[in-house]
Coordinates of C-alpha atoms in Angstrom, one line a residue:
X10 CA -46.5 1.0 -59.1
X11 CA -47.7 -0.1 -55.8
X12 CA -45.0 -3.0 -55.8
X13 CA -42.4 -0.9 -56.8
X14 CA -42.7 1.6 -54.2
X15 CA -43.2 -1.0 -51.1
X16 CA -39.8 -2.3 -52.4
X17 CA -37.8 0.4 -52.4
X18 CA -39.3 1.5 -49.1
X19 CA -38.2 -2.3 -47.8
X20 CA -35.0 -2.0 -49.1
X21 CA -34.3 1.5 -47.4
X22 CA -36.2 0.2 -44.0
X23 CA -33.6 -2.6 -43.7
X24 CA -30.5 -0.4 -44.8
X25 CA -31.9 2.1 -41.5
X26 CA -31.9 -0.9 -39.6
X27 CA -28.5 -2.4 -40.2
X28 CA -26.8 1.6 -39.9
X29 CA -28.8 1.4 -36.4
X30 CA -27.6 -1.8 -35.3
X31 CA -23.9 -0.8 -36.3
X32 CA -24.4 2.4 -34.1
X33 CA -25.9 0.3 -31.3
X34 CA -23.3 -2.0 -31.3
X35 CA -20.3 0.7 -31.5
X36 CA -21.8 2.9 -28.4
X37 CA -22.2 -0.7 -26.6
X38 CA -18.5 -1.5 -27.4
X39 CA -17.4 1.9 -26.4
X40 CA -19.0 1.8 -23.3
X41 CA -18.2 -1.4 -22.6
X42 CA -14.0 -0.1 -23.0
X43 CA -15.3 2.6 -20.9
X44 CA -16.2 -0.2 -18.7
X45 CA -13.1 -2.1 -18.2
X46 CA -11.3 0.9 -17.4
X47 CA -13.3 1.7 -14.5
X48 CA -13.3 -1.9 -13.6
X49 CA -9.5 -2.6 -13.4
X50 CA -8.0 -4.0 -10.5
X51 CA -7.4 -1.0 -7.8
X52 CA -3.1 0.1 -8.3
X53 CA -3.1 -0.3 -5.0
X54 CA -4.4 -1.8 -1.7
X55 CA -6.8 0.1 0.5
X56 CA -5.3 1.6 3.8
X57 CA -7.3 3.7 5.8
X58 CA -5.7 7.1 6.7
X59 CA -5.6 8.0 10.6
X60 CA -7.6 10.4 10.8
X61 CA -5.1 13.3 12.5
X62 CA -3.3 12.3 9.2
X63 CA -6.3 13.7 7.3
X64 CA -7.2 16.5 9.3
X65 CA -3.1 17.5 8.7
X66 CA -3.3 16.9 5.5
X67 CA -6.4 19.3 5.0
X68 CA -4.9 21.8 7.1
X69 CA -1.5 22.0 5.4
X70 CA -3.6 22.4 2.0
X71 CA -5.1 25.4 3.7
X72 CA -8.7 24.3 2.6
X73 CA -11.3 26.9 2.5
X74 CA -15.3 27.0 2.1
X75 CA -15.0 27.7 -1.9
X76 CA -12.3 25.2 -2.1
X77 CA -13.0 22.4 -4.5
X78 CA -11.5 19.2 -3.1
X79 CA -10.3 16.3 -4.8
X80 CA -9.7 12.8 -3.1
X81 CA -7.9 10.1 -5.8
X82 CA -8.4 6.4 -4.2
X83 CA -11.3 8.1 -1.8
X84 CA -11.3 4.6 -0.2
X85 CA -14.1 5.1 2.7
X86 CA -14.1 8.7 1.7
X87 CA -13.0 9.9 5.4
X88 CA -11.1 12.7 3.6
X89 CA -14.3 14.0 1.3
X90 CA -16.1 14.1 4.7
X91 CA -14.0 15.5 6.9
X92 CA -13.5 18.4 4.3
X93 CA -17.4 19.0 4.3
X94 CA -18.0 18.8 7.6
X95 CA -14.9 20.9 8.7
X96 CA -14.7 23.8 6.1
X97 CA -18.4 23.4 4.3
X98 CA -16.1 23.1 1.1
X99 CA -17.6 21.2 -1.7
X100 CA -15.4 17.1 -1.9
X101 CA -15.3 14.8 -4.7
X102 CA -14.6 11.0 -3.9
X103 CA -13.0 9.0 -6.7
X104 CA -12.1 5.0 -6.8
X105 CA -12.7 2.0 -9.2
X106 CA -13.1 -0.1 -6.4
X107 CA -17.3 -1.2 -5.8
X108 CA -16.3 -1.8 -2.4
X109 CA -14.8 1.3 -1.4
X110 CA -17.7 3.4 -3.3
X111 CA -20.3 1.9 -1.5
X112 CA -18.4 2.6 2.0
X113 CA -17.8 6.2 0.8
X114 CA -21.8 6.6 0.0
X115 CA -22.3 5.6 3.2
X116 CA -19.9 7.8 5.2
X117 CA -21.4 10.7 3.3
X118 CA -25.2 9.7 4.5
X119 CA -24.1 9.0 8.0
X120 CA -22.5 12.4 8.1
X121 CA -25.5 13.8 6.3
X122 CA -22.6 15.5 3.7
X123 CA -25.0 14.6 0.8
X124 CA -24.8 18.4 -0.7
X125 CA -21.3 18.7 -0.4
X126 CA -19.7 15.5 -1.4
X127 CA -20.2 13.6 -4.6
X128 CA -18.6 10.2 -5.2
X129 CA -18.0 8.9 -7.8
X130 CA -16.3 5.2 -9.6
X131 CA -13.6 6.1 -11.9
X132 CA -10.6 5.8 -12.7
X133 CA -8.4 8.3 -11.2
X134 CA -5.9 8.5 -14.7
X135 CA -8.9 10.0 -16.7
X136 CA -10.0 12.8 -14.7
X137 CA -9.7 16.0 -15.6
X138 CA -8.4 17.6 -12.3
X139 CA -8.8 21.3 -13.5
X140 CA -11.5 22.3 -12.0
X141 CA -10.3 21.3 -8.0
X142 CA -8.3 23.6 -6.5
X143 CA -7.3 20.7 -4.3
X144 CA -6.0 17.0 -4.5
X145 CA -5.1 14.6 -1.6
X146 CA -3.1 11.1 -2.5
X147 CA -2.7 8.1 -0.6
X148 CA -0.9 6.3 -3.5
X149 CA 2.3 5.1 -4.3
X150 CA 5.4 7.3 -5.7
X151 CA 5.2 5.7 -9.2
X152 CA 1.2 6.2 -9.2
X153 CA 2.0 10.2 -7.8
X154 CA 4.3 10.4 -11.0
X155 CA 2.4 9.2 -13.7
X156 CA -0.5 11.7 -12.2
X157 CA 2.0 14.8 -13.2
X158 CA 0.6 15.7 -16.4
X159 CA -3.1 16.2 -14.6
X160 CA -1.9 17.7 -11.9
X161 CA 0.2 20.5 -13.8
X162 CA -3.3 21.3 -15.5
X163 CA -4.8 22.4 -12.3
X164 CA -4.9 26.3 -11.5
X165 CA -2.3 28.3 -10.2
X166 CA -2.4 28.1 -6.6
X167 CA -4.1 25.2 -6.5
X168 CA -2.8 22.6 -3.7
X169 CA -1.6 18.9 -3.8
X170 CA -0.9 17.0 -0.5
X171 CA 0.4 13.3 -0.3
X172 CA 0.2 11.0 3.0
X173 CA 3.4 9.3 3.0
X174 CA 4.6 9.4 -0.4
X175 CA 6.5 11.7 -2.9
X176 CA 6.6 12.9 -6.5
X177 CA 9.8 11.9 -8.2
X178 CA 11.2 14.9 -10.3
X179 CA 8.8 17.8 -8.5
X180 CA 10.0 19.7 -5.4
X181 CA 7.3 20.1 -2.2
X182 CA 6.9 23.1 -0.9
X183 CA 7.0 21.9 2.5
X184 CA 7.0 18.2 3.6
X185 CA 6.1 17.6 7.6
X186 CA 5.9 14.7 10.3
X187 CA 2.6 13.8 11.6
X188 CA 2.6 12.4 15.2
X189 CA 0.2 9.9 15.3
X190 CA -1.8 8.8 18.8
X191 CA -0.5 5.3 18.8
X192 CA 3.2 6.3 18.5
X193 CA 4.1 5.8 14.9
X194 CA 4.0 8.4 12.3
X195 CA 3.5 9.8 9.3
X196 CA 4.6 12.3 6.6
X197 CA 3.1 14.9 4.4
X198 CA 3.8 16.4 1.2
X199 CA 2.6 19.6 0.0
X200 CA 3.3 21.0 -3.8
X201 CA 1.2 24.3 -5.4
X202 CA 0.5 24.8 -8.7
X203 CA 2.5 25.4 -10.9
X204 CA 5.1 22.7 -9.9
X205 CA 8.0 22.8 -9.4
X206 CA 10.3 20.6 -11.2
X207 CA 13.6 19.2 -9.2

C-alpha cells in the first residue's frame, strides 16, 4: 500500500513540475518579447531641443500644476524637468534608449525633480497616453502619424505639441516660429484633443 501510494504521489510530483517549468518558460519568453520591444533600435537619432524651444513648447501647451505631462523620446529629459521645475506639474520621461535613460535620471537628481518626474524605458508605440493631459514630440512626421490612434485616446482638452514636425492628415490648432539665440529657428505645432482631421 505503502508503494502504491509513494508512486502515485511521484507520478503527480513530476507532472507539477513539468506544468511549472512550462509556466516558467512561457513568462520567460514573454518577457523576453517584452524585452526586445523595449530594446529596438531608437526610430530616430537623439537631438537635443534648445531649450527656448522647450520652454515655447510648454508654454503654447499652456501647462499647469495638475497637468500630467508626457515626453515621447525624453532624450536627456530637459523637457520632463523644465515642466517640474517651472509649473510643479507632475512629467513622465519615456525612451528605449539605455543611454538617454540614464542621462534623464540624472537631469532629474541634479534638479532634485525626483517627486515630480518619473522616467521610464519603453517603447513610446505601447503606451497608453490616456491618462496625460499633455504630450511633447521631437520625432519625425511618419513617427507623429503612426502615434494618432494613442493620441486620439487622450482626454478632451488634452494638448499635443511637436518641435519641428507635423501630423499628416490632422489640422494644428496653431503652428508658431521659435526665434532661437544663435539665429536659426524653429517651429511648433500644437493640436487639442479631440483632433482634428484635415
Amino acid at each position: 500500500m505503502c508503494r502504491i501510494h509513494l508512486s502515485r504521489f511521484t507520478a503527480a510530483s513530476a507532472l507539477g513540475l513539468v506544468l511549472l517549468s512550462v509556466a516558467v518558460t512561457c513568462l520567460f519568453a514573454a518577457d523576453d518579447k517584452s524585452q526586445e520591444k523595449t530594446d529596438r533600435k531608437p526610430d530616430v537619432i537623439f537631438v537635443p531641443t534648445p531649450q527656448e524651444v522647450v520652454d515655447h513648447m510648454l508654454t503654447l501647451a499652456d501647462v499647469k500644476k495638475d497637468d500630467v505631462v508626457y515626453d515621447l523620446g525624453c532624450g536627456d529629459g530637459r523637457i520632463v524637468v523644465t515642466a517640474a521645475k517651472k509649473y510643479g506639474c507632475k512629467a513622465w520621461g519615456f525612451d528605449i534608449d539605455a543611454d538617454r535613460i540614464k542621462e534623464s535620471l540624472e537631469n532629474v537628481k541634479k534638479n532634485k525633480v525626483e517627486e515630480l518626474v518619473s522616467i521610464k524605458k519603453q517603447d513610446i508605440f505601447t503606451l497608453d497616453l490616456s491618462k496625460a493631459n499633455v504630450v511633447t514630440l521631437y520625432l519625425l512626421p511618419d513617427l507623429n502619424v503612426k502615434l494618432i490612434p494613442q493620441l486620439e485616446k487622450m482626454k478632451d482638452g488634452s494638448r499635443i505639441v511637436s518641435n519641428s514636425f507635423d501630423m499628416k492628415g490632422v489640422k494644428p490648432k496653431k503652428v508658431e516660429t521659435v526665434k532661437l539665440k544663435d539665429g536659426g529657428e524653429k517651429t511648433v505645432y500644437l493640436w487639442v484633443t479631440p483632433l482634428e482631421k484635415e
